[in-house]
CSV table of C-alpha atoms in Angstrom, one decimal:
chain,number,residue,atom,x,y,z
A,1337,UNK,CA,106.7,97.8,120.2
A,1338,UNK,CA,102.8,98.2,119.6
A,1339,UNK,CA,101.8,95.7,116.8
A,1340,UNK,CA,99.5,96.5,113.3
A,1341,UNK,CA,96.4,97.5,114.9
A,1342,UNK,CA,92.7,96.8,113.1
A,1343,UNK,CA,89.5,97.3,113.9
A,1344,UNK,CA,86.8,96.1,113.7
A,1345,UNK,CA,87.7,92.8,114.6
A,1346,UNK,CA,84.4,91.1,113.2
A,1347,UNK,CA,81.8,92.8,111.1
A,1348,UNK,CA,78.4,91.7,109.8
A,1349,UNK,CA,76.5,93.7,107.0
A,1350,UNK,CA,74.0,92.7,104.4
A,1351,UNK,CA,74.9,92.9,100.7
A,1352,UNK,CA,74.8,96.3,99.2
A,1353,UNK,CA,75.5,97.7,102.7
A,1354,UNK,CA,79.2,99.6,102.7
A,1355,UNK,CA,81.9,98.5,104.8
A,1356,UNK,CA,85.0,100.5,106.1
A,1357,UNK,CA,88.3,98.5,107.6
A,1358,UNK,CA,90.7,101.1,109.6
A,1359,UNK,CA,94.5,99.8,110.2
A,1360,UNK,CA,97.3,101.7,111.8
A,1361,UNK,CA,100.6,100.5,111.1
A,1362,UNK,CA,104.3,99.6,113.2
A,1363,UNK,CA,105.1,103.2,113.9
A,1364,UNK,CA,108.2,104.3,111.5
A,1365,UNK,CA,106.8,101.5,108.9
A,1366,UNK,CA,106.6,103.6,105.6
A,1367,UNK,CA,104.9,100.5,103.6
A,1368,UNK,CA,101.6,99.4,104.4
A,1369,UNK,CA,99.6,96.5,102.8
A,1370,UNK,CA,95.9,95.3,102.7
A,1371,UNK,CA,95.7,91.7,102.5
A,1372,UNK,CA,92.2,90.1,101.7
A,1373,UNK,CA,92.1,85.9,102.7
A,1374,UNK,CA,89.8,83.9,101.4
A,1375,UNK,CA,88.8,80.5,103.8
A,1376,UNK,CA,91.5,78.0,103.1
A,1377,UNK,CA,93.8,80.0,101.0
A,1378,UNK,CA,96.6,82.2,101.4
A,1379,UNK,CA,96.4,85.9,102.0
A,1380,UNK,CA,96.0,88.1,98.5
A,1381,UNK,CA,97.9,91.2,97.9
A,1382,UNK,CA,95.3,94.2,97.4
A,1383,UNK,CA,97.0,97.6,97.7
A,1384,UNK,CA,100.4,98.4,98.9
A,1385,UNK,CA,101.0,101.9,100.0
A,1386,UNK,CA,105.1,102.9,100.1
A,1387,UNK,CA,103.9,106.7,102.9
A,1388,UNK,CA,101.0,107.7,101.3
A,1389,UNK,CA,101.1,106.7,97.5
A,1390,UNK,CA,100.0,103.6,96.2
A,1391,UNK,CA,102.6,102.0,93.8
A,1392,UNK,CA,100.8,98.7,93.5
A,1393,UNK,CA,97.1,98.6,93.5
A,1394,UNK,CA,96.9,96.0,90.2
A,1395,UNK,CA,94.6,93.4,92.5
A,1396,UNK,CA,92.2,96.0,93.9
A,1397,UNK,CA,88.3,95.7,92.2
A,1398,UNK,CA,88.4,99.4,91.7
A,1399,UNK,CA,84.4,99.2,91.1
A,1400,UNK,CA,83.9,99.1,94.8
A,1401,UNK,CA,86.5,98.9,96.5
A,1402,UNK,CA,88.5,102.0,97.7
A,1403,UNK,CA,91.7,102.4,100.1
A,1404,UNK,CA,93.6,105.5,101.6
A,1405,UNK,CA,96.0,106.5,103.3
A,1406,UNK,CA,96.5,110.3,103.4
A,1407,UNK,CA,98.7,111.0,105.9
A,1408,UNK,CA,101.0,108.1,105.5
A,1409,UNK,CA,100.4,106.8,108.6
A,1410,UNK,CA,96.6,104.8,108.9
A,1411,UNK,CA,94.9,103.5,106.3
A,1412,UNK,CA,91.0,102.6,106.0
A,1413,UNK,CA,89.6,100.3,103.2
A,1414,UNK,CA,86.0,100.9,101.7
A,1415,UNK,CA,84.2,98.4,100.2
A,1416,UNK,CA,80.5,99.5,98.6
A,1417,UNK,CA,78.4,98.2,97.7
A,1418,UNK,CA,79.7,94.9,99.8
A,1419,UNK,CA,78.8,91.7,97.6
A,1420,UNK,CA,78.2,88.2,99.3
A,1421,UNK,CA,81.7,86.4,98.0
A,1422,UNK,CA,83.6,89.7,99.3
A,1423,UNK,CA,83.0,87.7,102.8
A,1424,UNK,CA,86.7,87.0,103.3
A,1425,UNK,CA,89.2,88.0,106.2
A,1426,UNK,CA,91.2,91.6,105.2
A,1427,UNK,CA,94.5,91.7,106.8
A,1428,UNK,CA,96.7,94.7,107.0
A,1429,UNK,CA,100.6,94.8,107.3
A,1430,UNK,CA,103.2,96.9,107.5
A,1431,UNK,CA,107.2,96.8,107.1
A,1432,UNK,CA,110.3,98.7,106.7
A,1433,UNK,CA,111.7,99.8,103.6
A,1434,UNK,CA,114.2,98.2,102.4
A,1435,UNK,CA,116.0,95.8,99.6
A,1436,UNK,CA,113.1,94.8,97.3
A,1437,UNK,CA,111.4,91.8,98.3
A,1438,UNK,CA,113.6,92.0,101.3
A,1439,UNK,CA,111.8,93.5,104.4
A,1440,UNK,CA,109.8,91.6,106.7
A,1441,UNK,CA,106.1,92.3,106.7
A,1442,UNK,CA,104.4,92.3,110.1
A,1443,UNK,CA,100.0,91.8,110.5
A,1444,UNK,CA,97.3,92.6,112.0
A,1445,UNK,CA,95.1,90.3,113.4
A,1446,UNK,CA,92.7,91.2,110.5
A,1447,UNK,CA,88.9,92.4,110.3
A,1448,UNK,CA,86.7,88.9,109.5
A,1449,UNK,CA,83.8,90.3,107.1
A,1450,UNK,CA,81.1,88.3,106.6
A,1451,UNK,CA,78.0,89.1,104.1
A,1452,UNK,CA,74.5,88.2,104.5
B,170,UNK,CA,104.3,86.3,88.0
B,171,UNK,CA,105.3,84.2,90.9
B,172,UNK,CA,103.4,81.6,92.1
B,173,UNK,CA,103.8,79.4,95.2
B,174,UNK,CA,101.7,75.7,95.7
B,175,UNK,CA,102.0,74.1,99.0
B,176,UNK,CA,100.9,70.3,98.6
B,177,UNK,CA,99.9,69.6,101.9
B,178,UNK,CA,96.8,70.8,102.9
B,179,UNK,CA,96.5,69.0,106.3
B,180,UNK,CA,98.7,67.1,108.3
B,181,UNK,CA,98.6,65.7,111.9
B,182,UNK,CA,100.7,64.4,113.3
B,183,UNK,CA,101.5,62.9,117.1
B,184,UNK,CA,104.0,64.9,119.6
B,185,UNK,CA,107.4,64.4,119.0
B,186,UNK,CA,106.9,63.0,115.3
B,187,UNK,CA,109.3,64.7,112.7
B,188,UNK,CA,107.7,67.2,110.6
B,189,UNK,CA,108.4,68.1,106.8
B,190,UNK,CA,105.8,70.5,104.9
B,191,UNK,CA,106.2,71.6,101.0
B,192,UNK,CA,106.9,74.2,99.3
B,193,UNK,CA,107.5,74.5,95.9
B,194,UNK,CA,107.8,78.3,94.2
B,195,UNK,CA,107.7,79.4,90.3
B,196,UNK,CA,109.6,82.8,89.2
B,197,UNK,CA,111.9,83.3,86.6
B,198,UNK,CA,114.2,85.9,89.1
B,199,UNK,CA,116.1,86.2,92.0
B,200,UNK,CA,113.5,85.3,94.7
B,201,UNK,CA,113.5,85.7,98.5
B,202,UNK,CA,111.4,82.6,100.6
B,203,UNK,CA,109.2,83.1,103.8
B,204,UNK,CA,107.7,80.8,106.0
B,205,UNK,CA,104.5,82.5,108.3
B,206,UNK,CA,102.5,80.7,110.6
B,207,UNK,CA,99.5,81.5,112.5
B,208,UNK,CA,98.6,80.1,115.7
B,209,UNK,CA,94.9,79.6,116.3
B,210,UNK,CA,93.3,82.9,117.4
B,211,UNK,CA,96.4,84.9,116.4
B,212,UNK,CA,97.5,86.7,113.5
B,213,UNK,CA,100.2,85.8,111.0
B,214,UNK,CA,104.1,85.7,112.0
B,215,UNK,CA,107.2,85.3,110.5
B,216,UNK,CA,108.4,81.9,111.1
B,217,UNK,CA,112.4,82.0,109.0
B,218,UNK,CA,112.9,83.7,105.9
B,219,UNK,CA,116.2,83.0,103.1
B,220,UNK,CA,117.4,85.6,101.0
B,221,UNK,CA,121.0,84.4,100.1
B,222,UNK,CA,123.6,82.4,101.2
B,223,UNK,CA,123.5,79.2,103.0
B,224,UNK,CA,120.4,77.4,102.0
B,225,UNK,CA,119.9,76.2,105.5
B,226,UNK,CA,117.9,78.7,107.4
B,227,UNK,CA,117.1,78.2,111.0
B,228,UNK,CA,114.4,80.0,112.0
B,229,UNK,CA,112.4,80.3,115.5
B,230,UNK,CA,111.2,77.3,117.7
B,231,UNK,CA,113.3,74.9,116.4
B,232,UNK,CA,111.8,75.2,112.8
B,233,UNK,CA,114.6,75.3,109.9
B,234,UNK,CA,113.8,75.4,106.2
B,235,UNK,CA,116.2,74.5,103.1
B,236,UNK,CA,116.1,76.6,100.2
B,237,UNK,CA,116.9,73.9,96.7
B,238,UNK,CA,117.1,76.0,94.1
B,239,UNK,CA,117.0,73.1,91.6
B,240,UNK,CA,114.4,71.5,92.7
B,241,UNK,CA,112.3,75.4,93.1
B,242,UNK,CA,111.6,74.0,96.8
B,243,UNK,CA,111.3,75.6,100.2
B,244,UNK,CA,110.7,72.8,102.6
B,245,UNK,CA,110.2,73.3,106.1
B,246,UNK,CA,111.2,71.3,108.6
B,247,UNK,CA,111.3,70.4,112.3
B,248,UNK,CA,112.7,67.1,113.9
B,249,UNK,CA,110.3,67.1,116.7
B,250,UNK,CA,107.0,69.0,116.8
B,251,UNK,CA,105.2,69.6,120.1
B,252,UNK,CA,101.3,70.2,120.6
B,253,UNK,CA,102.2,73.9,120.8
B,254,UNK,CA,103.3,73.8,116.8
B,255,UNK,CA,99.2,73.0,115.9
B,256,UNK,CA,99.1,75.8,113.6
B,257,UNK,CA,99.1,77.1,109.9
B,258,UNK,CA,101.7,77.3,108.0
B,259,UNK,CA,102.0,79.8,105.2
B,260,UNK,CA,105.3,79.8,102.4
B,261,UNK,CA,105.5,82.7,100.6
B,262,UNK,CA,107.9,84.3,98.2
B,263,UNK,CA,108.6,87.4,96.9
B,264,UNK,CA,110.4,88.5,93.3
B,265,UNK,CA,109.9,92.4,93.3
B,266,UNK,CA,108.3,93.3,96.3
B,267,UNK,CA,104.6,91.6,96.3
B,268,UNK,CA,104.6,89.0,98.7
B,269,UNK,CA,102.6,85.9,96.9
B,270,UNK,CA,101.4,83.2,99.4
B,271,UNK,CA,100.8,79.4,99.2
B,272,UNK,CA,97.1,78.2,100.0
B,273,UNK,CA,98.9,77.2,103.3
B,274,UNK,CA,98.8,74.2,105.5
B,275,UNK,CA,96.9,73.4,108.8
B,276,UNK,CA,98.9,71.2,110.6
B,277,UNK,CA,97.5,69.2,114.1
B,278,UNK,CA,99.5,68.0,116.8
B,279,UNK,CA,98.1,65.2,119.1
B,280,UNK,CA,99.5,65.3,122.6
């Protein structure tokens, strides 16, 4: 089966700028996450998406950042304005319902921002 | 909240060495233990996970992990690592549903 797909792959921008991540999960995977990883730490939980609501978005800045998903399937992930220490890698998963805590998340090969 | 530390940040080690990485969890619940890794150039996998049951999980490429509930630990393990393992290594535990990581560990094989 076709993996979490994510584009871009790389993006450059200058602070200030806006900055939009697209994901398209595991087809049939009703819960989607956005991930962002800081260098030399563990991915950070930023939105979870269970179809097209978000039940957890606790960790998002909501002052500039933004996520959708309004068809349940993809997802895109706005940041603006972009600040410099939002340079991070954002990673996007997607899983199976199931038992909480239970089902196996599968990623993307993630969008490496960097701000200038 | 949960909360996952992972003491090792980088180990190396030489081909065929045996390999033991840490992982040590904090929640007050029931909680169910992952180990990812990520290959260089490649994105994050599922290396074994342990819901329930024997502690002893066995997981792909020879890696197996042993959940002691006393001790809050995840360890992972493998009695020979090959220059293929060079990786990083994420644990990660869940308690309702969010996925918390450890900082993770980069660990280098020498052939």
């Amino acid at each position: 089966e076709a993996g979490v797909v994510q584009s871009p792959r790389y993006k450059i921008i200058e602070k200030k700028q806006p900055v939009a991540f697209w994901c398209n999960p595991i087809s049939g995977h009703n819960t989607l996450y956005w991930y962002r990883q800081n260098l030399g730490q563990g991915p950070e939980l930023l939105i979870r998406y269970e179809n097209e609501e978000a039940v957890d978005d606790s960790q998002l800045p909501k002052d500039r950042f933004s996520a959708e998903r309004l068809k349940g399937v993809d997802s895109t992930l706005k940041i603006q304005p972009a600040e410099l220490g939002d340079s991070a890698v954002y990673l996007c998963a997607s899983g199976r319902p199931g038992l909480a805590g239970r089902n196996e998340q599968f990623f993307g090969p993630g969008t490496r921002l960097t701000v200038l | 909240a949960q909360s996952v530390s992972q003491h090792n940040h980088h180990v190396i080690l030489s081909e065929a060495a045996s390999l033991e990485l840490g992982c040590n969890y904090s929640y007050g619940g029931t909680v169910n233990l992952f180990w990812y890794v990520q290959y260089p150039g490649q994105h994050l996998q599922l290396l074994l996970k342990y819901f329930s049951g024997d502690p002893l999980v066995k997981g792909i490429k020879g890696f197996e992990a042993e959940f002691i509930k006393s001790k809050f630990s995840f360890n992972l393990r493998k009695p020979s690592v090959q220059w293929s393992d060079t990786a990083e290594y994420f644990c990660a535990v869940t308690g309702f549903q969010k996925l918390v990581f450890g900082t993770g560990t980069r660990l280098l094989v020498s052939p």
